[in-house]
CSV table of C-alpha atoms in Angstrom, one decimal:
chain,number,residue,atom,x,y,z
A,1,UNK,CA,124.8,89.3,84.9
A,2,UNK,CA,125.9,92.2,83.1
A,3,UNK,CA,125.1,94.4,80.3
A,4,UNK,CA,128.3,95.3,78.2
A,5,UNK,CA,128.1,98.6,75.3
A,6,UNK,CA,128.7,96.7,71.6
A,7,UNK,CA,127.7,100.5,70.1
A,8,UNK,CA,128.7,104.2,70.5
A,9,UNK,CA,131.1,106.0,72.6
A,10,UNK,CA,130.7,103.7,75.5
A,11,UNK,CA,131.6,100.1,73.4
A,12,UNK,CA,133.0,97.7,75.7
A,13,UNK,CA,132.0,99.4,78.5
A,14,UNK,CA,130.1,96.9,81.6
A,15,UNK,CA,127.3,97.6,83.5
A,16,UNK,CA,126.9,95.3,86.5
A,17,UNK,CA,123.1,94.4,87.2
A,18,UNK,CA,122.2,94.7,91.2
A,19,UNK,CA,118.6,93.8,92.8
A,20,UNK,CA,116.3,94.1,93.7
A,21,UNK,CA,116.7,96.4,90.0
A,22,UNK,CA,118.3,99.0,87.9
A,23,UNK,CA,116.5,101.8,86.4
A,24,UNK,CA,117.8,103.2,82.5
A,25,UNK,CA,116.9,106.4,80.7
A,26,UNK,CA,117.9,110.1,80.0
A,27,UNK,CA,117.3,111.3,83.4
A,28,UNK,CA,120.3,111.4,85.5
A,29,UNK,CA,118.8,110.0,88.5
A,30,UNK,CA,118.5,106.9,86.6
A,31,UNK,CA,121.1,103.8,87.7
A,32,UNK,CA,122.2,104.1,83.9
A,33,UNK,CA,121.7,107.5,82.0
A,34,UNK,CA,121.0,106.8,78.4
A,35,UNK,CA,122.8,109.5,76.4
A,36,UNK,CA,121.0,108.5,72.9
A,37,UNK,CA,118.1,110.6,71.9
A,38,UNK,CA,115.8,107.8,70.8
A,39,UNK,CA,115.8,106.9,74.7
A,40,UNK,CA,112.8,107.9,77.1
A,41,UNK,CA,113.1,109.7,80.1
A,42,UNK,CA,112.7,106.6,82.8
A,43,UNK,CA,113.1,103.9,79.2
A,44,UNK,CA,113.1,100.7,81.3
A,45,UNK,CA,114.3,99.0,84.2
A,46,UNK,CA,115.9,95.5,84.5
A,47,UNK,CA,114.9,93.4,88.2
A,48,UNK,CA,115.7,90.4,89.3
A,49,UNK,CA,113.1,88.0,90.1
A,50,UNK,CA,114.2,85.1,91.9
A,51,UNK,CA,117.4,83.5,89.7
A,52,UNK,CA,115.4,85.2,86.7
A,53,UNK,CA,116.9,89.0,85.6
A,54,UNK,CA,113.6,90.9,84.2
A,55,UNK,CA,113.7,93.8,81.6
A,56,UNK,CA,110.3,95.6,81.5
A,57,UNK,CA,109.8,98.2,79.9
A,58,UNK,CA,108.6,102.0,81.8
A,59,UNK,CA,105.7,102.8,78.8
A,60,UNK,CA,109.1,103.9,76.3
A,61,UNK,CA,108.0,105.8,73.3
A,62,UNK,CA,110.7,103.7,71.0
A,63,UNK,CA,109.7,100.8,73.0
A,64,UNK,CA,112.5,97.8,74.1
A,65,UNK,CA,113.7,95.3,71.6
A,66,UNK,CA,115.5,92.4,73.0
A,67,UNK,CA,117.0,90.0,69.9
A,68,UNK,CA,115.5,92.3,67.3
A,69,UNK,CA,112.0,91.7,68.4
A,70,UNK,CA,110.2,94.4,70.5
A,71,UNK,CA,109.1,92.9,74.4
A,72,UNK,CA,105.4,93.3,75.1
A,73,UNK,CA,106.0,95.0,78.7
A,74,UNK,CA,108.2,92.3,80.0
A,75,UNK,CA,110.7,89.4,79.3
A,76,UNK,CA,113.1,87.6,80.7
A,77,UNK,CA,117.2,87.8,80.4
A,78,UNK,CA,119.7,85.1,79.0
A,79,UNK,CA,123.5,84.8,78.2
A,80,UNK,CA,123.9,86.6,74.9
A,81,UNK,CA,120.7,88.5,74.4
A,82,UNK,CA,121.1,91.6,72.7
A,83,UNK,CA,119.6,94.7,74.3
A,84,UNK,CA,118.6,97.6,72.3
A,85,UNK,CA,117.0,100.7,74.4
A,86,UNK,CA,116.4,103.4,71.9
A,87,UNK,CA,119.6,104.2,70.0
A,88,UNK,CA,121.6,102.2,72.4
A,89,UNK,CA,122.5,98.2,72.1
A,90,UNK,CA,123.7,96.2,74.8
A,91,UNK,CA,124.9,92.2,74.7
A,92,UNK,CA,123.4,90.5,77.9
A,93,UNK,CA,127.0,88.5,79.9
A,94,UNK,CA,126.7,86.0,82.1
A,95,UNK,CA,130.0,85.3,83.1
A,96,UNK,CA,129.0,81.5,84.7
A,97,UNK,CA,128.2,80.9,80.7
A,98,UNK,CA,131.0,82.4,79.2
A,99,UNK,CA,132.5,79.4,76.8
A,100,UNK,CA,134.8,79.0,74.7
A,101,UNK,CA,136.2,81.0,71.2
A,102,UNK,CA,133.6,80.7,68.2
A,103,UNK,CA,133.8,78.2,65.4
A,104,UNK,CA,135.6,80.2,63.1
A,105,UNK,CA,138.5,80.7,65.6
A,106,UNK,CA,138.8,77.1,65.7
A,107,UNK,CA,138.1,77.0,61.6
A,108,UNK,CA,141.0,79.4,61.7
A,109,UNK,CA,143.2,78.0,64.0
A,110,UNK,CA,142.8,73.9,62.5
A,111,UNK,CA,143.7,75.1,59.1
A,112,UNK,CA,146.5,77.3,60.4
A,113,UNK,CA,148.3,74.2,61.8
A,114,UNK,CA,148.8,72.6,57.9
A,115,UNK,CA,152.0,75.1,57.2
A,116,UNK,CA,153.4,72.7,59.7
A,117,UNK,CA,153.5,70.0,57.9
A,118,UNK,CA,155.1,71.7,54.9
A,119,UNK,CA,158.3,72.0,56.9
A,120,UNK,CA,158.8,68.1,56.5
A,121,UNK,CA,159.9,69.2,53.0
A,122,UNK,CA,163.6,68.8,52.0
A,123,UNK,CA,165.4,72.8,52.4
A,124,UNK,CA,166.5,72.6,49.4
A,125,UNK,CA,163.2,72.7,48.0
A,126,UNK,CA,162.9,76.0,48.0
A,127,UNK,CA,160.2,77.2,44.9
A,128,UNK,CA,158.5,73.9,46.1
A,129,UNK,CA,158.0,75.2,50.0
A,130,UNK,CA,157.2,79.0,48.2
A,131,UNK,CA,154.5,77.1,46.0
A,132,UNK,CA,153.1,75.8,49.3
A,133,UNK,CA,153.2,78.2,51.3
A,134,UNK,CA,151.2,80.4,48.7
A,135,UNK,CA,148.7,77.6,48.1
A,136,UNK,CA,148.1,77.6,52.1
A,137,UNK,CA,147.5,81.5,51.9
A,138,UNK,CA,144.7,80.8,49.2
A,139,UNK,CA,143.2,78.1,51.2
A,140,UNK,CA,143.1,80.3,54.5
A,141,UNK,CA,142.0,83.7,52.5
A,142,UNK,CA,139.3,81.4,51.0
A,143,UNK,CA,137.9,79.4,54.1
A,144,UNK,CA,137.9,82.9,56.2
A,145,UNK,CA,135.8,84.3,53.0
A,146,UNK,CA,133.2,81.8,53.1
A,147,UNK,CA,133.3,81.8,57.1
A,148,UNK,CA,132.9,85.4,57.2
A,149,UNK,CA,130.5,85.8,53.9
A,150,UNK,CA,128.4,82.5,55.2
A,151,UNK,CA,128.8,81.6,59.0
A,152,UNK,CA,129.1,84.1,60.5
A,153,UNK,CA,125.9,86.1,58.9
A,154,UNK,CA,124.6,82.8,59.8
A,155,UNK,CA,125.2,83.2,63.7
A,156,UNK,CA,124.0,86.5,63.9
A,157,UNK,CA,120.8,86.0,62.1
A,158,UNK,CA,120.4,82.9,64.6
A,159,UNK,CA,120.8,85.4,67.5
A,160,UNK,CA,118.3,87.6,66.1
A,161,UNK,CA,115.6,85.2,65.4
A,162,UNK,CA,116.3,83.6,69.0
A,163,UNK,CA,112.6,83.0,70.4
A,164,UNK,CA,112.0,85.3,73.1
A,165,UNK,CA,110.9,83.4,75.8
A,166,UNK,CA,108.2,84.5,78.2
A,167,UNK,CA,108.8,85.3,82.2
A,168,UNK,CA,106.7,82.3,83.0
A,169,UNK,CA,108.6,80.1,80.4
A,170,UNK,CA,111.8,80.7,82.3
A,171,UNK,CA,110.6,80.1,85.5
A,172,UNK,CA,108.7,77.0,84.7
A,173,UNK,CA,112.2,76.0,83.5
A,174,UNK,CA,114.1,76.2,86.8
A,175,UNK,CA,111.1,75.4,89.2
A,176,UNK,CA,111.0,71.4,87.0
A,177,UNK,CA,114.6,71.0,88.7
A,178,UNK,CA,113.6,72.4,91.9
A,179,UNK,CA,112.5,70.0,95.0
A,180,UNK,CA,109.3,71.3,96.6
A,181,UNK,CA,109.1,71.6,100.4
A,182,UNK,CA,105.8,72.7,101.6
A,183,UNK,CA,103.9,73.0,105.6
A,184,UNK,CA,100.6,74.1,106.0
A,185,UNK,CA,99.2,73.9,109.3
A,186,UNK,CA,96.0,75.3,110.9
A,187,UNK,CA,95.2,74.6,114.8
A,188,UNK,CA,92.4,76.2,116.6
A,189,UNK,CA,91.4,75.9,120.5
A,190,UNK,CA,88.8,77.7,122.9
A,191,UNK,CA,86.2,79.2,121.9
A,192,UNK,CA,84.4,78.4,118.5
A,193,UNK,CA,82.0,81.9,118.1
A,194,UNK,CA,80.8,80.5,114.2
A,195,UNK,CA,79.4,77.0,116.0
A,196,UNK,CA,78.9,78.7,119.6
A,197,UNK,CA,81.3,75.5,120.7
A,198,UNK,CA,84.1,74.8,122.5
A,199,UNK,CA,87.0,72.9,120.1
A,200,UNK,CA,90.5,71.9,119.7
A,201,UNK,CA,91.7,71.2,115.9
A,202,UNK,CA,94.6,70.8,113.7
A,203,UNK,CA,95.1,70.3,110.1
A,204,UNK,CA,98.6,69.7,108.9
A,205,UNK,CA,100.0,68.9,105.6
A,206,UNK,CA,103.5,68.1,104.7
A,207,UNK,CA,104.7,67.5,101.0
A,208,UNK,CA,108.7,66.9,101.1
A,209,UNK,CA,110.8,64.6,98.9
A,210,UNK,CA,107.9,63.9,96.2
A,211,UNK,CA,105.6,62.8,99.4
A,212,UNK,CA,102.4,64.1,100.5
A,213,UNK,CA,101.6,63.4,104.3
A,214,UNK,CA,98.8,64.8,106.1
A,215,UNK,CA,97.2,64.9,109.9
A,216,UNK,CA,93.9,65.8,110.4
A,217,UNK,CA,92.4,66.0,114.3
A,218,UNK,CA,89.0,67.1,115.6
A,219,UNK,CA,88.0,66.6,119.1
A,220,UNK,CA,84.1,67.5,118.5
A,221,UNK,CA,83.8,65.3,115.5
A,222,UNK,CA,86.4,62.4,117.2
A,223,UNK,CA,88.3,62.8,114.0
A,224,UNK,CA,91.9,61.7,114.2
A,225,UNK,CA,93.6,61.0,110.7
A,226,UNK,CA,97.3,60.1,109.9
A,227,UNK,CA,97.2,58.2,107.0
A,228,UNK,CA,100.5,57.1,105.8
A,229,UNK,CA,102.6,59.3,103.2
A,230,UNK,CA,101.5,58.9,99.4
A,231,UNK,CA,103.8,59.5,96.6
A,232,UNK,CA,102.7,62.5,94.4
A,233,UNK,CA,103.6,62.4,90.3
A,234,UNK,CA,105.8,65.5,88.8
A,235,UNK,CA,103.1,67.2,86.9
A,236,UNK,CA,101.1,67.2,90.5
A,237,UNK,CA,104.4,68.9,92.2
A,238,UNK,CA,104.8,70.6,88.9
A,239,UNK,CA,101.0,72.3,89.2
A,240,UNK,CA,101.5,72.9,93.2
A,241,UNK,CA,104.9,75.0,92.4
A,242,UNK,CA,103.5,77.2,89.6
A,243,UNK,CA,100.5,77.6,91.9
A,244,UNK,CA,102.1,78.6,94.8
A,245,UNK,CA,105.2,80.3,93.0
A,246,UNK,CA,104.4,81.8,90.7
A,247,UNK,CA,104.7,85.7,90.2
A,248,UNK,CA,101.7,87.2,91.4
A,249,UNK,CA,101.4,85.1,94.7
A,250,UNK,CA,101.0,85.2,98.3
A,251,UNK,CA,104.9,84.5,99.3
A,252,UNK,CA,105.8,88.7,99.0
A,253,UNK,CA,102.7,89.2,101.5
A,254,UNK,CA,103.6,90.6,104.8
A,255,UNK,CA,101.5,88.6,108.0
A,256,UNK,CA,99.4,90.7,109.8
A,257,UNK,CA,100.4,91.4,113.5
A,258,UNK,CA,99.7,89.1,116.2
A,259,UNK,CA,96.6,89.8,118.4
A,260,UNK,CA,95.8,87.9,121.6
A,261,UNK,CA,92.2,86.7,122.6
A,262,UNK,CA,91.6,85.3,125.8
A,263,UNK,CA,88.6,83.1,124.6
A,264,UNK,CA,90.3,81.7,121.5
A,265,UNK,CA,93.6,80.6,119.8
A,266,UNK,CA,94.0,80.3,115.6
A,267,UNK,CA,96.8,80.1,114.1
A,268,UNK,CA,97.6,79.4,110.5
A,269,UNK,CA,101.2,78.7,109.1
A,270,UNK,CA,102.1,78.4,105.5
A,271,UNK,CA,105.4,78.1,104.5
A,272,UNK,CA,106.6,76.7,100.4
A,273,UNK,CA,110.3,76.8,99.2
A,274,UNK,CA,111.5,75.2,95.5
A,275,UNK,CA,115.2,76.6,94.7
A,276,UNK,CA,115.4,80.0,96.0
A,277,UNK,CA,112.5,80.9,95.6
A,278,UNK,CA,110.4,80.7,98.4
A,279,UNK,CA,108.7,82.6,101.8
A,280,UNK,CA,106.1,81.9,105.2
A,281,UNK,CA,103.6,83.3,106.3
A,282,UNK,CA,101.5,83.1,109.6
A,283,UNK,CA,98.4,84.6,110.8
A,284,UNK,CA,97.3,84.5,114.5
A,285,UNK,CA,93.6,85.3,115.6
A,286,UNK,CA,93.4,87.4,112.1
A,287,UNK,CA,92.1,84.3,109.5
A,288,UNK,CA,89.5,86.3,108.8
A,289,UNK,CA,91.7,88.9,106.9
A,290,UNK,CA,93.4,86.2,105.0
A,291,UNK,CA,94.3,87.7,101.2
A,292,UNK,CA,92.2,86.0,99.0
A,293,UNK,CA,95.9,84.3,97.3
A,294,UNK,CA,96.6,83.0,100.6
A,295,UNK,CA,92.8,81.1,100.6
A,296,UNK,CA,93.6,80.1,96.9
A,297,UNK,CA,96.6,78.9,97.7
A,298,UNK,CA,95.8,76.6,100.8
A,299,UNK,CA,92.6,75.5,99.0
A,300,UNK,CA,94.6,74.3,96.3
A,301,UNK,CA,96.9,72.3,98.5
A,302,UNK,CA,93.7,70.6,100.2
A,303,UNK,CA,92.5,69.8,97.0
A,304,UNK,CA,94.9,67.9,96.5
A,305,UNK,CA,94.8,66.1,100.2
A,306,UNK,CA,91.2,65.7,98.9
A,307,UNK,CA,92.1,63.6,95.7
A,308,UNK,CA,95.0,61.9,97.0
A,309,UNK,CA,93.4,60.4,100.5
A,310,UNK,CA,90.0,61.0,100.0
A,311,UNK,CA,90.3,63.9,102.7
A,312,UNK,CA,87.3,66.5,102.0
A,313,UNK,CA,88.7,70.7,102.6
A,314,UNK,CA,85.3,71.8,104.4
A,315,UNK,CA,82.1,70.8,104.9
A,316,UNK,CA,78.9,72.9,102.6
A,317,UNK,CA,77.9,73.9,105.8
A,318,UNK,CA,80.9,75.2,107.4
A,319,UNK,CA,81.8,76.9,104.1
A,320,UNK,CA,78.8,78.8,103.8
A,321,UNK,CA,78.5,79.3,107.6
A,322,UNK,CA,82.3,81.0,106.5
A,323,UNK,CA,81.2,82.8,103.7
A,324,UNK,CA,78.6,84.7,105.6
A,325,UNK,CA,80.9,85.6,108.5
A,326,UNK,CA,83.4,86.9,106.2
A,327,UNK,CA,80.3,88.9,104.0
A,328,UNK,CA,79.0,90.3,107.8
A,329,UNK,CA,82.9,91.9,108.5
A,330,UNK,CA,83.0,93.3,104.8
A,331,UNK,CA,79.9,94.9,105.4
A,332,UNK,CA,80.8,96.3,108.7
A,333,UNK,CA,84.0,97.4,107.3
A,334,UNK,CA,82.4,99.0,103.9
A,335,UNK,CA,80.2,101.1,106.1
A,336,UNK,CA,83.1,102.6,107.7
A,337,UNK,CA,84.9,103.4,104.9
A,338,UNK,CA,84.6,107.0,105.7
A,339,UNK,CA,86.3,107.0,108.6
A,340,UNK,CA,89.3,104.9,107.1
A,341,UNK,CA,89.7,104.2,103.3
A,342,UNK,CA,91.9,101.5,104.4
A,343,UNK,CA,88.4,99.8,105.5
A,344,UNK,CA,87.2,99.5,102.0
A,345,UNK,CA,90.6,98.0,101.1
A,346,UNK,CA,89.5,95.3,104.0
A,347,UNK,CA,86.3,94.7,102.9
A,348,UNK,CA,87.9,93.6,99.5
A,349,UNK,CA,90.0,91.2,101.2
A,350,UNK,CA,86.9,89.6,102.9
A,351,UNK,CA,84.7,89.2,100.3
A,352,UNK,CA,87.3,88.4,98.3
A,353,UNK,CA,88.0,85.6,100.3
A,354,UNK,CA,84.4,84.4,100.5
A,355,UNK,CA,84.3,84.0,96.9
A,356,UNK,CA,86.9,81.8,96.6
A,357,UNK,CA,85.7,79.6,99.3
A,358,UNK,CA,82.4,79.3,97.7
A,359,UNK,CA,84.0,78.6,94.3
A,360,UNK,CA,84.3,74.8,94.7
A,361,UNK,CA,80.9,74.3,95.2
A,362,UNK,CA,78.3,73.8,92.9
A,363,UNK,CA,75.4,75.0,94.9
A,364,UNK,CA,75.6,78.3,96.1
A,365,UNK,CA,73.8,80.4,99.7
A,366,UNK,CA,71.0,82.9,99.3
A,367,UNK,CA,73.7,85.7,100.4
A,368,UNK,CA,75.6,85.0,97.1
A,369,UNK,CA,73.9,87.6,95.2
A,370,UNK,CA,74.5,90.2,98.2
A,371,UNK,CA,78.5,89.0,98.2
A,372,UNK,CA,78.9,89.6,94.5
A,373,UNK,CA,77.7,93.3,94.6
A,374,UNK,CA,79.4,94.2,97.6
A,375,UNK,CA,82.8,93.1,95.9
A,376,UNK,CA,82.0,94.3,93.0
A,377,UNK,CA,81.2,98.0,94.3
A,378,UNK,CA,84.3,97.9,97.1
A,379,UNK,CA,86.6,97.5,93.9
A,380,UNK,CA,85.3,100.0,91.7
A,381,UNK,CA,85.2,102.6,94.2
A,382,UNK,CA,88.5,101.4,95.5
A,383,UNK,CA,89.7,102.0,92.0
A,384,UNK,CA,88.1,105.3,92.0
A,385,UNK,CA,90.2,106.3,95.2
A,386,UNK,CA,93.1,105.2,94.1
A,387,UNK,CA,93.0,107.0,90.5
A,388,UNK,CA,92.6,110.4,92.5
A,389,UNK,CA,94.9,109.6,95.1
A,390,UNK,CA,97.6,109.4,92.1
A,391,UNK,CA,96.4,112.4,90.1
A,392,UNK,CA,96.8,114.5,93.4
A,393,UNK,CA,100.1,113.1,93.8
A,394,UNK,CA,101.1,113.7,90.1
A,395,UNK,CA,100.3,117.2,90.4
A,396,UNK,CA,102.3,117.4,94.0
A,397,UNK,CA,105.6,115.9,92.3
A,398,UNK,CA,105.9,118.8,90.4
A,399,UNK,CA,105.1,121.4,93.3
A,400,UNK,CA,106.0,119.3,96.4
A,401,UNK,CA,108.0,116.3,96.1
A,402,UNK,CA,107.9,115.6,100.6
A,403,UNK,CA,104.2,115.3,100.2
A,404,UNK,CA,104.2,113.7,96.9
A,405,UNK,CA,106.3,110.9,97.9
A,406,UNK,CA,103.9,110.6,101.2
A,407,UNK,CA,100.7,110.4,99.0
A,408,UNK,CA,102.6,107.7,96.7
A,409,UNK,CA,103.3,105.4,99.5
A,410,UNK,CA,99.9,106.0,101.2
A,411,UNK,CA,98.5,104.3,97.5
A,412,UNK,CA,101.1,101.5,98.1
A,413,UNK,CA,98.9,100.8,101.6
A,414,UNK,CA,96.1,101.0,99.9
A,415,UNK,CA,97.1,97.9,97.3
A,416,UNK,CA,97.6,94.7,98.2
A,417,UNK,CA,98.5,93.3,94.5
A,418,UNK,CA,102.1,94.0,94.2
A,419,UNK,CA,101.8,93.0,90.6
A,420,UNK,CA,99.4,95.6,90.2
A,421,UNK,CA,100.0,98.1,87.7
A,422,UNK,CA,99.3,101.2,89.8
A,423,UNK,CA,100.6,99.1,92.6
A,424,UNK,CA,103.9,98.8,90.2
A,425,UNK,CA,103.7,103.1,89.3
A,426,UNK,CA,103.4,104.2,92.8
A,427,UNK,CA,105.8,101.6,93.8
A,428,UNK,CA,108.3,103.5,91.1
A,429,UNK,CA,107.4,106.6,91.9
A,430,UNK,CA,108.5,106.4,95.5
A,431,UNK,CA,111.8,104.6,94.5
A,432,UNK,CA,112.7,108.2,91.4
A,433,UNK,CA,111.4,110.3,94.2
A,434,UNK,CA,113.6,109.4,97.7
A,435,UNK,CA,116.2,109.3,95.0
A,436,UNK,CA,115.5,113.5,93.7
A,437,UNK,CA,115.2,113.8,97.7
A,438,UNK,CA,118.6,112.4,98.1
A,439,UNK,CA,119.9,113.9,95.1
A,440,UNK,CA,118.4,117.5,96.4
A,441,UNK,CA,119.9,117.7,100.1
A,442,UNK,CA,123.3,116.8,98.9
């Protein structure tokens, strides 16, 4: 995909889009420097998300217009779109979709073939030939006038009024034709502290070729289930794709480090792929610190298993015991926030996970109000902490870029959601400061 200037002194100049993204604005440290006065210092960026190129407005004063319409925050780019950033106008070109000449050219060529028929007229009749040439010239001129007066404006109007598709709509269209592959596996062995017992268990789900396969083993309960694969509908598969591969999902999360324990082994693995989107996460003896998005994704998979094969996700007593265990971990991390603020973020993860587990049950345990209160308190204090960090980094950016860069990186470590507004702002600052410092060192 590339951009081509369609006006100004740079008309015809091409800009190749490169992953992960390019920045556009007046400042010289942008990938593309915009000379127009109407452009902001950091006007917009164009980033690749899977197979989709997305333009994002970075809070510019004049906004970003796509095919004549001002975008809210972001929008996907398609071949032949018109992109306006301040006074700079670009055409979006996808080399793989460049087609033949327009209908206007075809119409002109077709008419241009007509004079060849006049060659069959006798050479002696020069006056007749002259009259035919005049008639054909007038006819061509008239057709061109009609084409330029009606056809071209109509084509331009069609381009201007092209509906602005959302990123979600484009992603859904791309995912619809891509087969889904899912492997979810959770195996435990050894001493189970929650139940004060030793156990060996396995829960495995495989989705492939529109079929769902499940294997459940639990030594203590005497459970051994391995029903044959069942078909899943196109709608069910699409629902899973949108849930497991949406923009703010778990696939970009980093796995936590492996921790060995002598008395137990708990391994959770989740791999998802559809087309060119997907990733894998693995947690060993760290199931108490799963991001809420991972818990939600697993719960969605187990929900499908429950509907299709009548295999329950988790008994109510197990769910309540697990949620209470997470509450206790959250309270401990909250109490230790003064020694390390990252513990506050861990407390948010644990209480979020507990709330997700309990959301599937109509009846709630006695500790539920305490869990909600702790979750809300942690989130409020965490937001104030991040806001304070951002203010300090903004001041340091003018006096000490190195220190500001370190603080922005620290902010990224304290925010787990890559689509969080503050996370995106800090990531942009890290990118720009790294470039500025590299330029200063030269």
